[in-house]
mmCIF file of C-alpha atoms and ligand atoms in Angstrom:
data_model
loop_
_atom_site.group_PDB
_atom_site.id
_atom_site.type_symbol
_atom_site.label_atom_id
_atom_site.label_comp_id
_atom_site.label_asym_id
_atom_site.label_seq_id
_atom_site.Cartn_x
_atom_site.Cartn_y
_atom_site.Cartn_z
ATOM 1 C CA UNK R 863 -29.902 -6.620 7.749
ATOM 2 C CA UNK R 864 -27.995 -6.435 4.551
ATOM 3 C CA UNK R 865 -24.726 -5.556 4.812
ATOM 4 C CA UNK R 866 -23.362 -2.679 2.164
ATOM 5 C CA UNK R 867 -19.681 -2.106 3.333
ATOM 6 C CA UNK R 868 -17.239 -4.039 5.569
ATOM 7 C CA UNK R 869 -13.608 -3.487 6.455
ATOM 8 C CA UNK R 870 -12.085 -5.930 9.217
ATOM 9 C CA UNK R 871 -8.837 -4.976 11.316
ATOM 10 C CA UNK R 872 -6.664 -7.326 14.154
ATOM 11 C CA UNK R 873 -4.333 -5.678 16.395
ATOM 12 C CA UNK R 874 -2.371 -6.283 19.407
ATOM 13 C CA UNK R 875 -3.495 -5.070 23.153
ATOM 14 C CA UNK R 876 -1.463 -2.214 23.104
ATOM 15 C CA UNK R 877 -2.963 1.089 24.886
ATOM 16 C CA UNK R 878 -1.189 2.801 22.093
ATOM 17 C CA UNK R 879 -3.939 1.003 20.235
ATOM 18 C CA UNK R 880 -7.133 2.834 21.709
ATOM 19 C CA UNK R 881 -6.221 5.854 19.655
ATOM 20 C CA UNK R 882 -6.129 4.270 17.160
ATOM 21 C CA UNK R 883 -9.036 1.961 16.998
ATOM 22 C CA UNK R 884 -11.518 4.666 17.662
ATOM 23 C CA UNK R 885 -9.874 7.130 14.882
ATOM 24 C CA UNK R 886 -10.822 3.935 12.293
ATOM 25 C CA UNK R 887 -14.038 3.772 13.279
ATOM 26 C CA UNK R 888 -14.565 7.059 12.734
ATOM 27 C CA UNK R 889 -12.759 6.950 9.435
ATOM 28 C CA UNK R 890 -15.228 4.082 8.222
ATOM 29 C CA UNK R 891 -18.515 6.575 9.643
ATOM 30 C CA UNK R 892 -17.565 8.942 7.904
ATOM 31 C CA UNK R 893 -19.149 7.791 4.229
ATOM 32 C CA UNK R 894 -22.319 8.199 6.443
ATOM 33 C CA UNK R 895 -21.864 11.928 6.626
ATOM 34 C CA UNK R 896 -22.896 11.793 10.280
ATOM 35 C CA UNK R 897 -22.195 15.012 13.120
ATOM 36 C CA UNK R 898 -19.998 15.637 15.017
ATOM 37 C CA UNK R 899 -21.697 14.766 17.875
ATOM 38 C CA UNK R 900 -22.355 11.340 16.235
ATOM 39 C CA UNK R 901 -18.937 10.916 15.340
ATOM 40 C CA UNK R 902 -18.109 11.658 19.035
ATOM 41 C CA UNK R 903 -20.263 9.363 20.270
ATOM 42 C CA UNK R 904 -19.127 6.038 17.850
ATOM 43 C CA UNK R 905 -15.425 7.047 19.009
ATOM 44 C CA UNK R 906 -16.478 7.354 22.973
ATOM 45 C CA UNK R 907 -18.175 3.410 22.129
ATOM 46 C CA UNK R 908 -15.355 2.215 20.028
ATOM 47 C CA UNK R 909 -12.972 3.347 22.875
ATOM 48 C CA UNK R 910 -14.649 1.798 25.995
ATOM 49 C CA UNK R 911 -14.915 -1.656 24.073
ATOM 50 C CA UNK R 912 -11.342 -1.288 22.602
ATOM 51 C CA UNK R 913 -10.144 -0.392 26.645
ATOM 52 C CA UNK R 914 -11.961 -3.623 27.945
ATOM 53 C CA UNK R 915 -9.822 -5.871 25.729
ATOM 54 C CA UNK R 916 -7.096 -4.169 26.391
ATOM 55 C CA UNK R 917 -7.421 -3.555 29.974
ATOM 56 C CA UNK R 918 -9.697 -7.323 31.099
ATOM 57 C CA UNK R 919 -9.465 -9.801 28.116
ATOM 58 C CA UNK R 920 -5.785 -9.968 28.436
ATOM 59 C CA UNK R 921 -4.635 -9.110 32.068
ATOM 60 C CA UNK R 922 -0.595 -10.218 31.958
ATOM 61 C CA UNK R 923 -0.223 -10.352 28.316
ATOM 62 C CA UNK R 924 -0.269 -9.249 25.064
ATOM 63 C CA UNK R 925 -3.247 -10.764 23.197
ATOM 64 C CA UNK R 926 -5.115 -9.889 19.661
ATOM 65 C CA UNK R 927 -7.967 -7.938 19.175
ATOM 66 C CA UNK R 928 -10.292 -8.002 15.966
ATOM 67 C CA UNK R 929 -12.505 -5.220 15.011
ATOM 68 C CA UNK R 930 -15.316 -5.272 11.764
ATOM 69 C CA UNK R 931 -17.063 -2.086 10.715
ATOM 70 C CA UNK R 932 -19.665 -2.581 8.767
ATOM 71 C CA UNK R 933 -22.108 -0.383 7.287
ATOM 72 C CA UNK R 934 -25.764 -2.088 7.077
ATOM 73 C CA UNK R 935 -28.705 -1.367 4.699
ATOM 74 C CA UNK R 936 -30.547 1.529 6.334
ATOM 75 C CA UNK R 937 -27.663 3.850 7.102
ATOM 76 C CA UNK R 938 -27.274 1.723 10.168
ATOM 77 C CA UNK R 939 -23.393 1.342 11.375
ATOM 78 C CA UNK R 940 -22.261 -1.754 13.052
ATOM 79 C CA UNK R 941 -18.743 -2.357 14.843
ATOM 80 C CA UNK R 942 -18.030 -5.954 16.512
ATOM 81 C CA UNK R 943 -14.951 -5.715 19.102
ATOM 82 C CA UNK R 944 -13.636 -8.980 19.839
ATOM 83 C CA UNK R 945 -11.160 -10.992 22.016
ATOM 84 C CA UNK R 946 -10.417 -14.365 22.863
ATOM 85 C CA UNK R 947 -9.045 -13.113 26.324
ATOM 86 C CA UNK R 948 -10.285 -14.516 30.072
ATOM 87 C CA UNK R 949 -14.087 -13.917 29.112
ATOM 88 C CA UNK R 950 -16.985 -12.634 31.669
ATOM 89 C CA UNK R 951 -18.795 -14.948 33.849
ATOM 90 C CA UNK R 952 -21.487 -12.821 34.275
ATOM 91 C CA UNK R 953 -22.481 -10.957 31.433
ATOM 92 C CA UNK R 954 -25.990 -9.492 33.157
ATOM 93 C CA UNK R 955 -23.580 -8.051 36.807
ATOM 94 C CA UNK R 956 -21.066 -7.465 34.466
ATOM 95 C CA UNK R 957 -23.220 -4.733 32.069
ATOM 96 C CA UNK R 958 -24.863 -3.068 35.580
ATOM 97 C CA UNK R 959 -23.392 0.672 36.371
ATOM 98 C CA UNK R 960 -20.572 1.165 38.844
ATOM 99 C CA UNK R 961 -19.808 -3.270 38.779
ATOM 100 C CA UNK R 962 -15.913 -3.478 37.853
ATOM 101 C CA UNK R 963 -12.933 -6.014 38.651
ATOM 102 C CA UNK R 964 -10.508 -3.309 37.863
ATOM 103 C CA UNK R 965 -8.334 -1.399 39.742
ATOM 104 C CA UNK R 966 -8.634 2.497 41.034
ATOM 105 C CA UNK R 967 -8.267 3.216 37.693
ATOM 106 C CA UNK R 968 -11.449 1.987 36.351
ATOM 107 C CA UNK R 969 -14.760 3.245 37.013
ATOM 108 C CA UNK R 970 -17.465 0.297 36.015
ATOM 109 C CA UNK R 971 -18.952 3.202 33.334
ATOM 110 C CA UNK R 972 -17.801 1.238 30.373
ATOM 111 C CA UNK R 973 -20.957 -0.679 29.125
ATOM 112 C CA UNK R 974 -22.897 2.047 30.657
ATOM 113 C CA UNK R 975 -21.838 4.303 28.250
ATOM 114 C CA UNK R 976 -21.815 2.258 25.046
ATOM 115 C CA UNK R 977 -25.232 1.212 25.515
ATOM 116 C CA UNK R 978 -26.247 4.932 25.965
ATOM 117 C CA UNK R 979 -24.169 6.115 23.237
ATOM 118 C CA UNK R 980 -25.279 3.622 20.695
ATOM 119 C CA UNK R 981 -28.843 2.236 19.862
ATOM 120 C CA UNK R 982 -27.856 -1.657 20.263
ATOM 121 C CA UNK R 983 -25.311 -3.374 22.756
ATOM 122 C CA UNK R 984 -25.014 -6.953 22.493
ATOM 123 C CA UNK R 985 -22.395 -8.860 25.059
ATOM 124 C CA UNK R 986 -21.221 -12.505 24.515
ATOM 125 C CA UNK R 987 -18.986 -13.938 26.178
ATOM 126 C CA UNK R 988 -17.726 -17.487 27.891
ATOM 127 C CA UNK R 989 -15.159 -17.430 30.631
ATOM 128 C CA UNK R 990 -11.756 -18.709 29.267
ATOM 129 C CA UNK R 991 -12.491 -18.213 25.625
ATOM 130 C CA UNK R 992 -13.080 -15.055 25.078
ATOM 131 C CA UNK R 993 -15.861 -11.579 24.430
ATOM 132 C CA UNK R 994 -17.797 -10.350 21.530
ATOM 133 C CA UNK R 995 -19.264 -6.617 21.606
ATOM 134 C CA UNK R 996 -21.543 -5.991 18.934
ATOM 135 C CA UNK R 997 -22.766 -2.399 18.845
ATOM 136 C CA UNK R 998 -25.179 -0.696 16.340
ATOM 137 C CA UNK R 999 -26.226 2.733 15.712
ATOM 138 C CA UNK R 1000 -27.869 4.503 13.005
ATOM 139 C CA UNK R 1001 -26.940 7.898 11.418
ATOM 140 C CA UNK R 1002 -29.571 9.684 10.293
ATOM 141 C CA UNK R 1003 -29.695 11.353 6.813
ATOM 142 C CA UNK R 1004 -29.089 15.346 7.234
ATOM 143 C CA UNK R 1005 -31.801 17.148 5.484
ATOM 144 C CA UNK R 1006 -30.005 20.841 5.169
ATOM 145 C CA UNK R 1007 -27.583 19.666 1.766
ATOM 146 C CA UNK G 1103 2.493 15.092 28.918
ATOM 147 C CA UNK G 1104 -0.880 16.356 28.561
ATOM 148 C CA UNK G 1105 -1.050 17.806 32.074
ATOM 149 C CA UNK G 1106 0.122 21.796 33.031
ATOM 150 C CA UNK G 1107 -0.207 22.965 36.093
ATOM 151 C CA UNK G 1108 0.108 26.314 37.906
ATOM 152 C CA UNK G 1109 -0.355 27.723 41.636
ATOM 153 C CA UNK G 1110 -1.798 30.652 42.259
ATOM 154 C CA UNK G 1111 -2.324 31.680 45.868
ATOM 155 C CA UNK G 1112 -3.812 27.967 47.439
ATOM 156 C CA UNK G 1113 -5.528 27.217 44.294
ATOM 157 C CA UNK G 1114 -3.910 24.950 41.909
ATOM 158 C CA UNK G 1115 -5.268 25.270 38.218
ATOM 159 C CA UNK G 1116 -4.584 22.170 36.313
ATOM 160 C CA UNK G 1117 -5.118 22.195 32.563
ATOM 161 C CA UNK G 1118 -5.394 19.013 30.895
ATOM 162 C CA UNK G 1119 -5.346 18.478 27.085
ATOM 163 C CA UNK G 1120 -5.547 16.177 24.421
ATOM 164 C CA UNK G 1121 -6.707 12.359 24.290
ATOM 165 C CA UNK G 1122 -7.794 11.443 28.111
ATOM 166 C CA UNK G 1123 -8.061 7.963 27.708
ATOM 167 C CA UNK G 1124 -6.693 4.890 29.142
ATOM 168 C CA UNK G 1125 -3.595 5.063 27.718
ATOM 169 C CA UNK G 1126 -3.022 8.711 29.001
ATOM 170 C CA UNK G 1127 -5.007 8.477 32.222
ATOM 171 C CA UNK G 1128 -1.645 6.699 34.290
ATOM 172 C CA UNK G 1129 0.243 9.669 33.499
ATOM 173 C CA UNK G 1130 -2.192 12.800 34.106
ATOM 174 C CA UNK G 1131 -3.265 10.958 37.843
ATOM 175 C CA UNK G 1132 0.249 10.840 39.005
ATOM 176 C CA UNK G 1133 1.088 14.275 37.966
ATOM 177 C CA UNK G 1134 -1.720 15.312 39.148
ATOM 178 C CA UNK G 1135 -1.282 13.155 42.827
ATOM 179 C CA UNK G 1136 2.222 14.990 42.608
ATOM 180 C CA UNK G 1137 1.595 18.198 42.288
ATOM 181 C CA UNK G 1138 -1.576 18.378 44.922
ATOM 182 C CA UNK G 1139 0.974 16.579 47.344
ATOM 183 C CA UNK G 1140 3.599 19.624 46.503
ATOM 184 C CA UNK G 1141 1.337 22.628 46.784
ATOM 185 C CA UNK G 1142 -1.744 21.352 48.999
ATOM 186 C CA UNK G 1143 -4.396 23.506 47.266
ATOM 187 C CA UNK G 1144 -6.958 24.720 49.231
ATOM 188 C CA UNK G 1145 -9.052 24.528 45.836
ATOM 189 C CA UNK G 1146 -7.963 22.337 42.318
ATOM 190 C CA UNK G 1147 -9.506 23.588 39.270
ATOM 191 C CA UNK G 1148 -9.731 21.341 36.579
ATOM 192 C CA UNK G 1149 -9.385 23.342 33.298
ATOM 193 C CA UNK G 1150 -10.886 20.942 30.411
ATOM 194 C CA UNK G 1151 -11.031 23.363 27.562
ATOM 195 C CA UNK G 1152 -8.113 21.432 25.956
ATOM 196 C CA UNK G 1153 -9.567 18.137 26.300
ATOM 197 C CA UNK G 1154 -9.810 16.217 22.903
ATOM 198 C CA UNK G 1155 -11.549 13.067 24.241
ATOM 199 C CA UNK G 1156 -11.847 11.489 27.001
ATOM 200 C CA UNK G 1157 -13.950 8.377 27.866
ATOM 201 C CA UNK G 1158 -14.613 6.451 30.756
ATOM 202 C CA UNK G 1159 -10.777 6.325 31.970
ATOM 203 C CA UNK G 1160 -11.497 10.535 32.360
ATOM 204 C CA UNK G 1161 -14.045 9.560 34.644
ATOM 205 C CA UNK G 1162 -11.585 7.916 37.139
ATOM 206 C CA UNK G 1163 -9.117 10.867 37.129
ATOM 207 C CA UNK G 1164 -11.785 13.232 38.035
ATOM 208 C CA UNK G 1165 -12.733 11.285 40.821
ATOM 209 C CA UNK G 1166 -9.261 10.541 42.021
ATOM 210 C CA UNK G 1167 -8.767 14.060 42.244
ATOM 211 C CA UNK G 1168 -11.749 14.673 43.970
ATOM 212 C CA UNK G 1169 -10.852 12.000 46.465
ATOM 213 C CA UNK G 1170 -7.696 13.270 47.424
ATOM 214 C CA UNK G 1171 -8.935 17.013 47.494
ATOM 215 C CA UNK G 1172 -11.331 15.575 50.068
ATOM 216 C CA UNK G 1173 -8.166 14.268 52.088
ATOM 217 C CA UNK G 1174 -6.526 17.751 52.595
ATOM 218 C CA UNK G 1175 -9.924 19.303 52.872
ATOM 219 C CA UNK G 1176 -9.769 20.973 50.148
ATOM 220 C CA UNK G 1177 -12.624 21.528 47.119
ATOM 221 C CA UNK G 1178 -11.857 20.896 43.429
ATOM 222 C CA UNK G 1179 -14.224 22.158 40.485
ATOM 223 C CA UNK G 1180 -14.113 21.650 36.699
ATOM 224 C CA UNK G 1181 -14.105 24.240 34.158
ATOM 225 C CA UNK G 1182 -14.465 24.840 30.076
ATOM 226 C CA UNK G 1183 -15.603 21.289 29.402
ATOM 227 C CA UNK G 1184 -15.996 20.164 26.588
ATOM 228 C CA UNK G 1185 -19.482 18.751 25.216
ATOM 229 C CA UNK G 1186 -17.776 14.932 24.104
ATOM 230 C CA UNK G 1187 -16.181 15.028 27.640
ATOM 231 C CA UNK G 1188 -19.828 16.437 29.271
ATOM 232 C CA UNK G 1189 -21.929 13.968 27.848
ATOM 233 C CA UNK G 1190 -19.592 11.026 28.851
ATOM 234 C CA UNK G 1191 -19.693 12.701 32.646
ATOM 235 C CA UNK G 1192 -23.292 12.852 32.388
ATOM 236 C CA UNK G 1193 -24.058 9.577 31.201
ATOM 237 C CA UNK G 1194 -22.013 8.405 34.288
ATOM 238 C CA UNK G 1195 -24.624 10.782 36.377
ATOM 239 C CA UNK G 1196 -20.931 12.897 37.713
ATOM 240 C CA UNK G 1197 -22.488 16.155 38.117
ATOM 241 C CA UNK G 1198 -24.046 14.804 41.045
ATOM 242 C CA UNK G 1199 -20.401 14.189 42.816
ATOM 243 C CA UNK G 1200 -18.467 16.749 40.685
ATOM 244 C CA UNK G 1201 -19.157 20.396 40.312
ATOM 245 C CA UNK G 1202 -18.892 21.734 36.827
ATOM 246 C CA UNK G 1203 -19.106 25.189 36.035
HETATM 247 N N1 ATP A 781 -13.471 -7.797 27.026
HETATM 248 C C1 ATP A 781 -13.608 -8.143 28.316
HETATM 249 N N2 ATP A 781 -12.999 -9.262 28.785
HETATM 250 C C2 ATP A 781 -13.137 -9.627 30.089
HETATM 251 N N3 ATP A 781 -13.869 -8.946 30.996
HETATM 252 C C3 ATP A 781 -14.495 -7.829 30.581
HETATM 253 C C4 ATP A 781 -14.403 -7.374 29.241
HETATM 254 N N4 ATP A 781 -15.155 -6.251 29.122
HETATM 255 C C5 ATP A 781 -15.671 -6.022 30.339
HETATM 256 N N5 ATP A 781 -15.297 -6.956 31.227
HETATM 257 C C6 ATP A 781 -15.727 -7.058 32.646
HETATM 258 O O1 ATP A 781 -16.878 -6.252 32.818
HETATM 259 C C7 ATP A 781 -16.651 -5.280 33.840
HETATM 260 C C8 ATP A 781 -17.425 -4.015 33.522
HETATM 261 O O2 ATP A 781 -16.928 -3.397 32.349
HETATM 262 P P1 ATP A 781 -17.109 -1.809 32.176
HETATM 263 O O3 ATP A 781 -16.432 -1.397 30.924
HETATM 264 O O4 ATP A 781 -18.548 -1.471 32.320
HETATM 265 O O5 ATP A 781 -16.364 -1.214 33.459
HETATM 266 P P2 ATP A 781 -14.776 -1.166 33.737
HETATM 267 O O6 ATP A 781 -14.016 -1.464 32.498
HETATM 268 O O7 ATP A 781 -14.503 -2.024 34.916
HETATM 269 O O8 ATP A 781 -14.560 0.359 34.141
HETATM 270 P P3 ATP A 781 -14.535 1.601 33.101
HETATM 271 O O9 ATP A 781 -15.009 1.110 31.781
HETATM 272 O O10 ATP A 781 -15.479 2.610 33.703
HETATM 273 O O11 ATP A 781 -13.154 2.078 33.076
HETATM 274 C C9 ATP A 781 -15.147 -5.132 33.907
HETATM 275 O O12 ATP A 781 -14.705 -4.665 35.158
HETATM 276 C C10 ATP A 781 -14.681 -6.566 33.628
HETATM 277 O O13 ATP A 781 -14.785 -7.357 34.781
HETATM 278 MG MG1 MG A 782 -14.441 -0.502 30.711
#
């Protein structure tokens, strides 16, 4: 798919950094004139990729995370989260409800919800190197303008 | 912090506000460990209407506080959510261990 608009960020794995990750993304949407519900839902999918990096890629440090937001011909938005943190061995267990390697404080929901909150969820990963979340969704164009 | 709670009678009502995500979440579970150790509710309501966000770190508090209300015996419902914070419960199916009214 063509791509019409792009704008590409790095930051550190910072929590502090959620907020703001998922406020860009919905900064970028915006041109699309989506809802509110759609805005809701890119921020809820922005935020659970954003969290893994934070919370897996980069355990006992302080590593760098990249996001791109693009907008693709079609009205269709894409955002690619990515870190070159520990990686996932098992990207097929990894993606199944309820599987985490976290603590109390996670609840192995994460994929689960960006794959039901956006239309596409593509994981790549390769333990050691790094993970690659490429999500898509598309807003549709509001007819009451 | 994004947490206020109040006791009334053996129900403690705890309203939580703002961004409920990950880097929030640490805070609201401990107050909210503390304060069912101090007052051990016979029923913790969950008051949501403030919530901004939350995601799947929201998801975790709820059932940490559902886990220890099970400990003392006691029940714990949720209340005024919001529909970003409800459709991120329901994707995760939590009506079926939560009660939400
Ligand atoms: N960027 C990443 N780097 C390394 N491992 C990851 C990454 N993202 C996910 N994982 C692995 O995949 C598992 C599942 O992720 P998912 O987001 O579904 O659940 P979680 O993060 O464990 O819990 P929750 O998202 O509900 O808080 C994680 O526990 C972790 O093992
Ligand atoms: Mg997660």
């Amino acid at each position: 798919m063509k791509r019409e608009n792009c704008v590409s960020m790095e930051f550190w794995s910072c929590s502090a950094n959620e907020g703001f990750a998922r406020s860009a993304a919905a900064c970028f949407a915006a041109q699309l004139d989506p809802t509110l519900e759609e805005i809701n839902d890119i921020k809820t999918a922005v935020s659970e990729a954003v969290t893994n990096a934070i919370v897996h890629a980069y355990p006992d440090t302080i590593g760098k995370i990249s996001m791109r937001l693009s907008l693709l011909e079609g009205r269709c938005l894409e955002i690619v989260v990515k870190d070159r943190g520990v990686g996932i061995a098992d990207v097929a267990q990894a993606r199944e409800p309820l599987f985490t390697t976290g603590s109390e404080e996670r609840s192995g929901m994460g994929f689960t919800i960006m794959e039901s909150f956006m239309d596409t969820l593509k994981v790549r990963s390769a333990p050691g190197k790094g993970t690659v979340v490429t999500m898509r969704r598309k807003i549709a164009r509001r007819a009451s303008r | 912090m994004p947490i206020r709670c109040t006791e009334e009678g053996r129900t403690l009502t705890a309203e939580v506000s703002g961004e409920l995500d990950h880097h929030a979440a640490r805070a609201v579970m401990e107050e909210l460990d503390r304060q069912i150790d101090l007052t051990l509710p016979r029923t913790l309501v969950l008051d949501l209407n403030g919530l901004a966000f939350t995601d799947s770190s929201g998801i975790a508090v709820l059932l940490r506080a559902q886990r220890r209300m099970g400990q003392i015996r006691g029940t714990m419902r949720v209340v005024h959510t919001p529909d970003q914070a409800g459709k991120v419960f329901q994707a995760a199916g939590l009506e079926r261990m939560i009660r939400f009214e």
